[in-house]
Amino acid sequence: MATRQRTRLDPDLRREQILDAADTLFRSEEYSAVSLDSVATSAGVTRGLLHHYFGSKRGLYLAVVERAVRVPSTAPLIPEGTSGELSDVLAACVEGWMRMIEAAGGLWSGGAGGGGFSVGDVDAILVDARDELVERMIDEVPFPDHLDRDLLRSALRAFAAFTRVATDEWLVRRSLTRQEASAMLHAALLSVVDRIVPAMERARID
């Protein structure tokens, strides 16, 4: 009987194939119910290959979360066709954030705190993703030239923490609709530019 041959893929493509399979399983089942064997079967690879790429189920899960919450460097932060008005650009940023959170499917909420890793493991990923996003916003969003960039960076990081709470109100507590959460985040982001950073600048002078 002929032995089935596994297709040899580029390592990056193989890694993405494994992450795709793991992402599907972690979304459909509790973290504790997902085994490396089930991921390997779904991905069409050996369990040993999973250990080679990710080390453990913990490492695999955190890699899935990291991929879900990061905006690819090749993806434009501001969609083509967005007007140059700052309000419209910020609205596009908020919409992109909300779509990313929806696509992530609450992965960090469903698995954090179990299986040999802590909420802190996921928080570290979110902080790194937040900092990358803030730097891209400073580079790509047409913020007024007169705003102090260091203060703006700090304010945007604080805003990112606020967005996480707003996301919980929207997706976990269900106390806000998507439209309400979007309106709140857009208004808050405009306030960062129009009121908060200028107030910080005045406080620095005083």
Coordinates of C-alpha atoms in Angstrom, one line a residue:
M1 CA 0.0 0.0 0.0
A2 CA 1.4 3.4 -0.9
T3 CA 2.4 5.7 1.9
R4 CA 0.8 9.1 1.9
Q5 CA 3.5 11.8 1.4
R6 CA 3.2 15.0 3.3
T7 CA 3.6 18.1 1.1
R8 CA 6.8 20.0 1.9
L9 CA 6.0 23.7 2.4
D10 CA 8.1 26.7 3.0
P11 CA 8.6 27.0 6.8
D12 CA 6.6 30.3 7.0
L13 CA 3.8 28.8 5.0
R14 CA 3.8 25.7 7.2
R15 CA 3.7 27.9 10.3
E16 CA 0.7 29.8 8.9
Q17 CA -1.0 26.5 8.1
I18 CA -0.7 25.3 11.7
L19 CA -1.9 28.7 13.0
D20 CA -4.9 28.6 10.8
A21 CA -5.9 25.1 12.1
A22 CA -5.2 26.1 15.7
D23 CA -7.2 29.4 15.3
T24 CA -10.2 27.5 14.1
L25 CA -10.1 25.0 17.0
F26 CA -9.5 27.5 19.8
R27 CA -12.4 29.6 18.6
S28 CA -14.8 26.6 18.5
E29 CA -13.7 24.9 21.7
E30 CA -12.5 25.8 25.2
Y31 CA -8.8 26.0 25.5
S32 CA -8.6 22.9 27.8
A33 CA -10.5 20.9 25.2
V34 CA -8.0 21.5 22.4
S35 CA -5.1 19.1 22.2
L36 CA -2.0 19.3 20.2
D37 CA -3.0 16.0 18.6
S38 CA -6.2 17.5 17.3
V39 CA -4.4 20.6 16.0
A40 CA -1.8 18.4 14.3
T41 CA -4.5 16.3 12.6
S42 CA -6.4 19.3 11.5
A43 CA -3.2 20.9 10.1
G44 CA -2.0 17.7 8.5
V45 CA 1.3 17.7 10.3
T46 CA 3.0 15.7 13.0
R47 CA 2.8 16.6 16.7
G48 CA 6.6 16.9 16.7
L49 CA 6.4 19.6 14.1
L50 CA 4.1 21.6 16.4
H51 CA 6.6 21.3 19.2
H52 CA 9.3 22.4 16.7
Y53 CA 7.5 25.6 15.8
F54 CA 5.7 26.5 19.1
G55 CA 7.2 24.4 21.9
S56 CA 3.9 23.7 23.7
K57 CA 0.1 24.2 23.5
R58 CA 0.7 27.4 25.5
G59 CA 3.1 28.7 23.0
L60 CA 0.8 27.8 20.1
Y61 CA -2.2 29.5 21.7
L62 CA -0.3 32.7 22.4
A63 CA 1.0 32.7 18.8
V64 CA -2.6 32.5 17.6
V65 CA -3.6 35.4 19.9
E66 CA -0.6 37.5 18.7
R67 CA -1.4 37.0 15.1
A68 CA -5.1 37.9 15.7
V69 CA -4.4 41.2 17.4
R70 CA -1.6 42.6 15.2
V71 CA -2.2 44.8 12.2
P72 CA 0.1 43.4 9.5
S73 CA 2.8 45.9 8.5
T74 CA 1.8 45.5 4.9
A75 CA -1.8 46.5 5.5
P76 CA -2.6 50.2 5.3
L77 CA -3.8 51.7 8.6
I78 CA -6.0 54.2 6.7
P79 CA -8.0 52.6 3.9
E80 CA -7.6 53.9 0.4
G81 CA -10.3 56.5 -0.5
T82 CA -10.6 57.9 3.1
S83 CA -10.8 61.6 3.0
G84 CA -8.0 63.7 4.4
E85 CA -10.2 65.1 7.2
L86 CA -8.8 64.1 10.6
S87 CA -12.3 63.1 11.9
D88 CA -12.8 60.7 8.9
V89 CA -9.3 59.3 9.3
L90 CA -9.8 58.7 13.0
A91 CA -13.2 57.1 12.3
A92 CA -11.4 54.7 9.8
C93 CA -8.9 53.8 12.5
V94 CA -11.7 53.0 15.0
E95 CA -13.5 50.9 12.4
G96 CA -10.3 49.0 11.6
W97 CA -9.7 48.3 15.3
M98 CA -13.3 47.0 15.8
R99 CA -13.0 44.8 12.8
M100 CA -9.8 43.4 14.1
I101 CA -11.4 42.7 17.5
E102 CA -14.3 41.0 15.8
A103 CA -12.0 38.8 13.8
A104 CA -10.0 37.9 16.9
G105 CA -13.2 36.5 18.3
G106 CA -12.3 37.2 21.9
L107 CA -9.5 34.6 21.9
W108 CA -7.7 36.2 24.8
S109 CA -10.9 36.2 26.9
G110 CA -11.7 32.6 26.2
G111 CA -8.4 31.0 27.1
A112 CA -6.5 33.4 29.4
G113 CA -5.8 32.2 32.9
G114 CA -5.8 28.5 32.1
G115 CA -3.5 25.7 30.9
G116 CA -0.2 26.9 32.2
F117 CA -0.2 30.6 31.3
S118 CA -1.7 33.7 32.9
V119 CA -3.7 36.7 31.8
G120 CA -0.3 38.5 32.0
D121 CA 1.0 36.4 29.1
V122 CA -1.8 37.7 26.9
D123 CA -1.6 41.2 28.3
A124 CA 2.1 41.3 27.2
I125 CA 1.0 40.5 23.7
L126 CA -1.7 43.2 23.8
V127 CA 0.7 45.8 25.1
D128 CA 3.2 45.1 22.3
A129 CA 0.4 45.2 19.7
R130 CA -0.8 48.4 21.2
D131 CA 2.6 50.1 21.1
E132 CA 3.1 49.1 17.5
L133 CA -0.3 50.4 16.5
V134 CA 0.3 53.7 18.4
E135 CA 3.6 54.2 16.5
R136 CA 1.9 53.6 13.2
M137 CA -0.9 56.0 14.0
I138 CA 1.7 58.7 14.8
D139 CA 3.4 58.0 11.5
E140 CA 0.4 57.6 9.3
V141 CA -2.5 59.7 10.8
P142 CA -2.4 63.4 9.8
F143 CA -2.3 64.7 13.4
P144 CA -1.8 68.5 13.7
D145 CA 1.8 69.4 13.5
H146 CA 1.7 71.5 16.6
L147 CA 0.8 68.6 19.0
D148 CA 3.7 67.4 21.1
R149 CA 4.5 63.9 19.8
D150 CA 5.7 62.5 23.1
L151 CA 2.5 63.6 24.9
L152 CA 0.4 62.4 21.9
R153 CA 2.1 59.0 22.2
S154 CA 1.3 58.7 25.9
A155 CA -2.3 59.8 25.3
L156 CA -2.8 57.3 22.5
R157 CA -1.5 54.5 24.8
A158 CA -4.0 55.5 27.4
F159 CA -6.7 55.6 24.8
A160 CA -5.8 52.1 23.7
A161 CA -6.3 50.9 27.3
F162 CA -9.7 52.6 27.2
T163 CA -10.6 50.8 24.0
R164 CA -10.1 47.5 25.7
V165 CA -12.6 48.3 28.4
A166 CA -15.0 49.6 25.7
T167 CA -14.5 46.3 23.9
D168 CA -15.5 44.3 27.0
E169 CA -18.6 46.5 27.3
W170 CA -19.5 45.7 23.7
L171 CA -18.5 42.1 23.3
V172 CA -18.5 40.6 26.8
R173 CA -21.1 42.5 28.9
R174 CA -23.2 43.4 25.9
S175 CA -24.0 46.7 27.5
L176 CA -23.2 48.6 24.2
T177 CA -24.1 48.0 20.6
R178 CA -21.4 48.0 18.0
Q179 CA -22.6 51.4 16.8
E180 CA -22.6 52.8 20.4
A181 CA -19.1 51.5 21.1
S182 CA -17.8 52.9 17.7
A183 CA -19.3 56.4 18.4
M184 CA -17.8 56.4 21.9
L185 CA -14.4 55.5 20.7
H186 CA -14.5 58.0 17.8
A187 CA -15.5 60.8 20.2
A188 CA -12.9 59.9 22.7
L189 CA -10.1 59.8 20.0
L190 CA -11.2 63.2 18.7
S191 CA -11.0 64.5 22.3
V192 CA -7.4 63.2 22.6
V193 CA -6.5 65.5 19.7
D194 CA -8.7 68.5 20.5
R195 CA -8.7 68.6 24.3
I196 CA -6.5 66.1 26.1
V197 CA -3.1 66.6 24.5
P198 CA -3.5 70.4 24.5
A199 CA -4.4 70.2 28.2
M200 CA -1.3 68.2 28.8
E201 CA 0.8 70.7 27.0
R202 CA -0.7 73.5 29.1
A203 CA 0.0 71.5 32.3
R204 CA 3.6 71.1 31.2
I205 CA 4.0 74.9 30.7
D206 CA 2.4 75.6 34.1

